[in-house]
Coordinates of C-alpha atoms in Angstrom, one line a residue:
M26 CA 69.1 207.8 96.3
F27 CA 65.8 206.8 94.6
L28 CA 63.2 208.7 96.7
T29 CA 62.5 211.4 94.1
S30 CA 62.3 208.9 91.3
L31 CA 60.0 206.6 93.3
L32 CA 57.6 209.4 94.2
A33 CA 57.4 210.6 90.6
R34 CA 57.1 207.3 89.0
N35 CA 55.3 205.1 91.5
P36 CA 53.5 207.2 94.1
G37 CA 51.0 204.4 94.6
L38 CA 53.7 202.2 96.1
A39 CA 54.7 204.9 98.6
A40 CA 51.1 205.5 99.6
A41 CA 50.4 201.7 100.0
A42 CA 53.5 201.2 102.0
A43 CA 52.7 204.1 104.4
E44 CA 49.2 202.8 104.9
L45 CA 50.3 199.2 105.6
H46 CA 52.6 200.6 108.3
R47 CA 50.0 203.0 109.7
T48 CA 47.5 200.2 110.2
G49 CA 50.1 197.8 111.7
A50 CA 50.0 195.3 108.8
I51 CA 53.8 195.6 108.5
P52 CA 56.5 196.4 111.1
P53 CA 59.3 198.8 110.7
D54 CA 62.4 197.5 108.9
T55 CA 60.3 196.2 106.0
Y56 CA 60.9 196.5 102.3
V57 CA 57.6 196.8 100.4
M58 CA 57.8 195.3 96.9
D59 CA 55.4 196.2 94.1
L60 CA 54.6 192.8 92.5
D61 CA 52.9 194.4 89.4
A62 CA 55.8 196.7 88.7
I63 CA 58.4 193.9 89.1
E64 CA 56.5 191.7 86.7
A65 CA 56.1 194.5 84.2
N66 CA 59.9 195.3 84.4
A67 CA 60.6 191.6 83.7
A68 CA 58.4 191.6 80.7
L69 CA 60.1 194.8 79.3
L70 CA 63.6 193.3 79.8
A71 CA 62.6 190.0 78.2
A72 CA 61.1 191.6 75.1
E73 CA 64.2 193.9 74.6
A74 CA 66.5 190.9 75.0
E75 CA 64.6 188.9 72.5
R76 CA 64.7 191.8 70.1
L77 CA 68.5 192.0 70.4
G78 CA 69.1 188.3 70.3
L79 CA 70.2 188.0 73.9
T80 CA 69.3 185.5 76.6
L81 CA 68.6 186.6 80.1
W82 CA 69.2 184.8 83.4
F83 CA 67.6 186.7 86.3
V84 CA 69.2 187.3 89.7
V85 CA 67.2 187.8 93.0
K86 CA 69.6 188.5 95.8
Q87 CA 68.7 192.2 95.8
F88 CA 65.0 191.6 96.7
G89 CA 65.5 188.8 99.3
R90 CA 65.0 185.6 97.3
N91 CA 61.3 186.1 97.5
P92 CA 59.2 183.2 96.1
E93 CA 56.2 185.4 95.0
L94 CA 58.5 187.7 93.0
I95 CA 60.5 184.8 91.6
K96 CA 57.3 183.3 90.1
A97 CA 56.3 186.6 88.6
I98 CA 59.6 187.2 86.9
A99 CA 59.9 183.6 85.7
R100 CA 56.7 184.0 83.7
H101 CA 58.8 186.2 81.4
I102 CA 62.4 185.2 82.1
P103 CA 62.3 181.5 82.8
K104 CA 65.9 180.9 83.9
F105 CA 68.0 182.2 86.7
A106 CA 71.6 182.8 87.6
A107 CA 72.0 181.9 91.3
I108 CA 74.8 183.6 93.2
D109 CA 75.1 180.8 95.8
P110 CA 73.6 177.4 96.6
P111 CA 71.0 178.7 99.2
E112 CA 69.7 181.1 96.6
A113 CA 69.6 178.4 94.0
R114 CA 67.4 176.2 96.2
V115 CA 64.9 178.9 96.7
L116 CA 64.7 179.7 93.0
H117 CA 64.4 176.0 92.1
A118 CA 61.7 175.5 94.8
A119 CA 59.7 178.4 93.3
G120 CA 59.7 176.7 89.9
A121 CA 62.3 178.8 88.0
E122 CA 64.8 177.0 85.8
A123 CA 68.5 176.8 86.5
G124 CA 70.4 178.9 83.9
N125 CA 73.7 179.3 85.6
L126 CA 74.9 177.9 89.0
G127 CA 78.1 178.8 90.7
H128 CA 77.7 182.4 89.3
L129 CA 79.5 184.2 92.1
V130 CA 79.9 181.5 94.7
Q131 CA 81.3 178.1 93.7
I132 CA 79.1 175.0 94.5
P133 CA 80.5 173.1 97.5
H134 CA 81.6 169.7 96.1
R135 CA 79.3 167.7 98.4
Q136 CA 76.3 169.6 97.1
L137 CA 77.0 169.1 93.4
P138 CA 75.1 165.9 92.9
G139 CA 71.8 167.3 94.2
M140 CA 72.1 170.6 92.2
L141 CA 73.3 169.0 89.0
A142 CA 70.3 166.7 89.1
W143 CA 68.3 169.8 88.2
R144 CA 70.1 169.8 84.9
P145 CA 71.2 173.4 84.9
E146 CA 72.0 175.0 81.5
T147 CA 75.5 175.9 82.7
V148 CA 77.7 175.8 85.8
T149 CA 80.5 178.4 86.3
V150 CA 83.9 177.1 87.4
F151 CA 86.7 179.2 88.8
D152 CA 89.5 176.6 88.6
L153 CA 90.4 173.1 87.6
A154 CA 89.6 171.6 91.0
N155 CA 86.0 172.7 90.6
A156 CA 85.8 171.7 87.0
R157 CA 87.0 168.2 88.0
A158 CA 84.4 168.0 90.8
V159 CA 81.6 169.1 88.4
S160 CA 82.8 166.5 85.9
E161 CA 82.8 163.7 88.4
A162 CA 79.3 164.5 89.7
A163 CA 77.9 164.8 86.2
R164 CA 79.5 161.6 85.1
E165 CA 78.0 159.7 88.0
L166 CA 74.6 161.2 87.1
G167 CA 75.0 160.0 83.6
F168 CA 75.4 163.2 81.5
V169 CA 77.9 165.8 80.4
Q170 CA 77.5 169.3 82.1
D171 CA 78.1 172.5 80.2
V172 CA 80.4 174.8 82.1
L173 CA 81.3 178.5 81.9
I174 CA 84.9 179.4 82.7
R175 CA 85.1 182.3 85.1
L176 CA 88.0 184.5 84.0
E177 CA 90.1 186.4 86.5
G178 CA 89.2 190.1 86.5
A179 CA 91.5 193.0 85.7
P180 CA 93.5 194.5 88.6
G181 CA 91.3 197.0 90.4
A182 CA 88.1 195.8 88.6
V183 CA 87.1 193.0 91.0
Y184 CA 85.2 193.5 94.3
P185 CA 86.9 192.4 97.5
G186 CA 85.5 189.0 98.6
Q187 CA 84.8 188.0 94.9
E188 CA 88.3 187.2 93.8
G189 CA 89.0 184.1 91.7
G190 CA 88.9 182.8 88.2
V191 CA 91.3 181.6 85.5
P192 CA 93.9 184.2 84.4
L193 CA 93.6 185.0 80.7
D194 CA 97.2 184.0 80.0
A195 CA 96.5 180.6 81.6
L196 CA 93.2 179.9 79.8
D197 CA 94.7 177.9 77.0
A198 CA 96.4 175.5 79.4
F199 CA 93.3 175.4 81.6
A200 CA 91.1 174.5 78.6
A201 CA 93.5 171.7 77.5
E202 CA 93.1 170.1 81.0
A203 CA 89.3 170.6 81.1
E204 CA 88.9 169.1 77.6
R205 CA 90.2 165.8 79.1
L206 CA 87.4 165.7 81.6
D207 CA 84.6 163.4 80.3
G208 CA 81.8 164.9 82.5
V209 CA 82.0 168.5 81.3
R210 CA 81.9 170.5 78.1
I211 CA 83.3 174.0 77.8
A212 CA 80.4 176.1 76.8
G213 CA 81.7 179.7 77.2
V214 CA 83.2 182.3 79.6
T215 CA 82.1 184.8 82.1
A216 CA 83.6 187.5 84.3
F217 CA 82.4 189.9 86.9
P218 CA 81.6 192.8 86.9
C219 CA 81.5 193.3 83.1
V220 CA 79.4 196.5 83.1
L221 CA 79.1 199.2 85.7
C222 CA 77.2 202.5 85.8
D223 CA 79.3 205.7 85.6
P224 CA 79.3 207.2 89.1
E225 CA 78.7 210.7 87.6
D226 CA 75.8 210.2 85.2
G227 CA 74.8 206.5 85.7
T228 CA 75.5 205.6 82.1
P229 CA 76.3 201.8 81.7
R230 CA 79.9 201.3 80.5
A231 CA 81.9 198.1 79.9
T232 CA 84.7 197.4 82.4
P233 CA 88.1 195.9 81.5
N234 CA 86.6 192.5 82.5
F235 CA 84.4 192.6 79.5
E236 CA 87.4 192.8 77.2
I237 CA 89.0 189.9 79.1
A238 CA 85.9 187.8 78.5
L239 CA 85.9 188.6 74.8
K240 CA 89.6 187.6 74.5
G241 CA 88.9 184.5 76.5
R242 CA 86.2 183.5 74.1
E243 CA 88.6 184.0 71.2
V244 CA 91.1 181.7 73.0
L245 CA 88.5 179.0 73.3
A246 CA 87.3 179.5 69.7
A247 CA 90.9 179.0 68.5
R248 CA 90.9 175.6 70.2
G249 CA 87.8 174.6 68.2
H250 CA 85.0 175.3 70.6
T251 CA 81.9 176.6 68.9
A252 CA 78.6 178.3 69.9
L253 CA 80.4 179.8 72.9
K254 CA 78.4 181.7 75.5
L255 CA 79.6 185.0 77.0
S256 CA 77.6 186.1 80.0
A257 CA 78.4 189.7 80.9
P258 CA 76.7 190.3 84.3
S259 CA 76.3 193.5 86.4
A260 CA 74.1 196.5 85.7
T261 CA 72.0 194.6 83.1
S262 CA 69.1 196.8 82.3
M263 CA 67.1 198.2 79.4
A264 CA 69.8 200.8 79.0
S265 CA 72.7 198.3 78.9
L266 CA 71.2 195.5 76.8
P267 CA 72.1 197.2 73.5
L268 CA 75.7 197.6 74.8
L269 CA 75.9 193.9 75.6
A270 CA 74.6 193.0 72.2
S271 CA 76.9 195.4 70.4
L272 CA 80.0 194.1 72.2
G273 CA 79.2 190.5 71.6
A274 CA 77.7 189.1 74.8
T275 CA 75.2 186.3 74.5
H276 CA 73.7 186.6 78.0
G277 CA 72.8 189.2 80.5
E278 CA 71.8 188.8 84.2
P279 CA 69.3 191.5 85.3
G280 CA 68.9 192.1 89.0
H281 CA 68.3 195.7 90.1
A282 CA 66.7 196.4 86.7
L283 CA 63.8 194.2 87.8
T284 CA 63.1 196.7 90.7
G285 CA 64.1 199.8 88.7
T286 CA 67.0 200.5 91.0
T287 CA 70.2 200.6 89.0
P288 CA 72.4 203.7 89.6
L289 CA 71.1 205.0 86.3
H290 CA 67.6 205.0 87.7
A291 CA 68.7 207.4 90.4
T292 CA 69.9 210.0 87.9
D293 CA 67.4 209.4 85.1
P294 CA 63.7 209.0 86.2
G295 CA 62.8 208.4 82.6
Q296 CA 64.3 205.0 82.4
P297 CA 61.7 202.4 81.2
E298 CA 61.8 200.2 84.4
T299 CA 59.5 201.3 87.1
P300 CA 60.9 201.8 90.7
A301 CA 59.4 198.8 92.5
Y302 CA 60.3 198.9 96.2
V303 CA 60.4 201.2 99.2
Y304 CA 61.9 200.8 102.7
V305 CA 59.5 201.4 105.6
T306 CA 60.6 202.2 109.1
E307 CA 59.4 204.5 111.9
V308 CA 60.7 207.0 114.4
A309 CA 61.9 205.2 117.5
H310 CA 63.0 208.1 119.7
T311 CA 64.4 211.6 119.4
L312 CA 67.8 212.7 120.7
A313 CA 68.1 215.6 123.1
D314 CA 69.4 217.8 120.2
G315 CA 66.2 217.1 118.1
R316 CA 67.5 214.5 115.8
P317 CA 65.0 211.6 115.2
A318 CA 66.3 208.0 115.3
V319 CA 64.5 205.5 113.0
Y320 CA 64.6 201.8 113.4
G321 CA 67.3 200.1 111.3
G322 CA 68.0 196.6 110.1
G323 CA 68.0 197.2 106.3
F324 CA 70.6 200.0 105.8
Y325 CA 72.9 198.4 103.3
P326 CA 76.4 200.1 103.5
R327 CA 76.6 200.9 99.8
A328 CA 73.0 202.3 99.7
G329 CA 73.7 206.0 98.9
I330 CA 70.8 207.1 101.2
K331 CA 69.9 210.8 101.0
Q332 CA 66.5 211.5 102.4
A333 CA 63.5 210.1 104.3
L334 CA 59.9 211.0 103.7
L335 CA 57.5 211.3 106.7
P336 CA 54.1 210.8 105.1
R337 CA 52.1 212.2 108.1
T338 CA 53.4 215.7 107.5
G339 CA 55.0 215.3 104.0
T340 CA 58.3 216.4 105.5
R341 CA 61.5 215.2 103.8
L342 CA 64.5 215.0 106.1
A343 CA 68.2 214.3 105.3
V344 CA 69.5 210.9 106.4
L345 CA 72.7 211.4 108.3
D346 CA 75.8 209.4 107.4
A347 CA 76.7 206.4 109.5
P348 CA 79.9 204.3 109.5
A349 CA 79.5 201.0 107.8
E350 CA 81.4 199.1 110.4
N351 CA 78.7 199.6 113.0
I352 CA 75.4 197.7 113.4
D353 CA 72.5 199.7 112.2
Y354 CA 70.2 199.5 115.2
Y355 CA 69.0 203.0 114.3
R356 CA 69.7 205.6 111.7
L357 CA 69.6 209.3 112.5
L358 CA 67.7 212.0 110.5
E359 CA 68.4 215.7 110.6
A360 CA 66.8 217.6 113.5
S361 CA 63.2 218.5 113.2
D362 CA 60.3 219.6 115.4
A363 CA 57.8 218.1 113.0
V364 CA 58.5 214.5 114.0
R365 CA 56.7 212.3 116.5
V366 CA 57.7 208.9 117.9
G367 CA 55.9 206.3 115.9
D368 CA 55.8 208.3 112.6
T369 CA 56.2 206.3 109.5
A370 CA 59.4 207.0 107.5
L371 CA 59.8 206.0 103.8
L372 CA 63.2 205.7 102.2
A373 CA 64.3 204.5 98.7
F374 CA 67.9 203.3 98.2
R375 CA 70.0 200.6 96.6
T376 CA 70.1 197.5 98.7
Q377 CA 70.9 193.8 98.8
I378 CA 68.1 192.5 101.0
F379 CA 69.6 189.0 101.5
V380 CA 72.4 190.5 103.7
T381 CA 70.0 192.5 105.9
R382 CA 67.7 191.4 108.7
S383 CA 64.7 193.1 107.2
N384 CA 61.2 191.9 106.4
V385 CA 59.9 191.8 102.8
A386 CA 56.2 192.6 102.1
V387 CA 54.8 191.8 98.7
V388 CA 51.9 194.0 97.5
A389 CA 49.8 193.3 94.4
G390 CA 47.2 195.6 92.7
I391 CA 49.1 198.9 93.0
S392 CA 48.9 199.3 89.2
T393 CA 45.1 199.1 89.3
G394 CA 44.6 201.3 92.4
R395 CA 43.6 198.4 94.6
P396 CA 46.7 197.4 96.6
R397 CA 46.6 194.3 98.8
L398 CA 49.3 192.7 100.9
T399 CA 49.9 189.2 99.5
G400 CA 52.6 188.0 101.8
L401 CA 55.2 188.9 104.4
Y402 CA 58.6 187.2 104.4
D403 CA 62.1 187.4 105.9
A404 CA 65.2 188.6 104.1
L405 CA 65.8 185.1 102.7
G406 CA 62.4 184.5 101.3
R407 CA 60.8 182.5 104.1
P408 CA 57.2 183.3 105.0
Q409 CA 56.7 185.0 108.4
T410 CA 54.5 182.7 110.4
E411 CA 53.9 184.9 113.4
A412 CA 52.7 188.5 113.6
T413 CA 55.7 190.9 113.5
A414 CA 53.8 194.2 113.8

């Protein structure tokens, strides 16, 4: 999906990744992350958001909750939106500030006291039971917690497994109940996804959920709430920030833009963000019909994988489709007699590293031509303490 763009925009990353694998510094099934490029992307996004009067909360699930990358991004975008409590803990431990907790996954009630003690800017609540739990925990801690109301998405505009939220036609009644809680203050609304990239050309476009969020904010304003936030997550990038500002959002939540891997980056290599990761694996064996099998572990089902580059020969081979319901022990390439067992293979595709079993290698110095491996981690941001190569 991103291989052509990566080779055109960041060939140094591809070269560094191939060399790390060739020398045994990293094993197959490793995502190599360009620390310099990710920090530069964060700086670009922060400057553009400031110019447009927007606030950003960054998201890290796509690159494996990595502490080195978190610290680099937080130098430019200080606050995060955490998709779930384990991610929030990694972000907090790395020194980033809590912008929005409960973003996609509600905070378990027993974990609220510890996480609210961080004094997050906002907490997203999906229903009254969670609003009451946040209120009680905040009251016991001695403060009032700002909450964002997650609005129920439009039919067909919500991903399976992410259902929930307050229906727009029930928001007035919900707000009336929430206003009686002395430990929370209604601070705004959110929905998900609010922006998606057009599948044909990658252009960011508002979804029906964005309109629901705007109407929800109007309902709250009519009840006398002021300075209301509207966070409009998904596909937040340099290309979509002007859209967010023009439609009335106050907050964006960049994730894939930090690594230059939104769908728009696959169709338009001229986007400002630099592609900042590559997947490294190797040829494990060859089938009798000549098709090479590469080691798996990181093949995200929605990746849109097209090709693999074998640096030893410069050969680019098609990556064959595989059913998402099977474990990716291997992935097959098109048949070729130019392949040897042990060959490095580089791929670039859309991923969510936190749901893989991959390694994450962080490399600094690519932008200056002096790449060096600064750390090797698992898919949840934990340092690898034993050699994996």
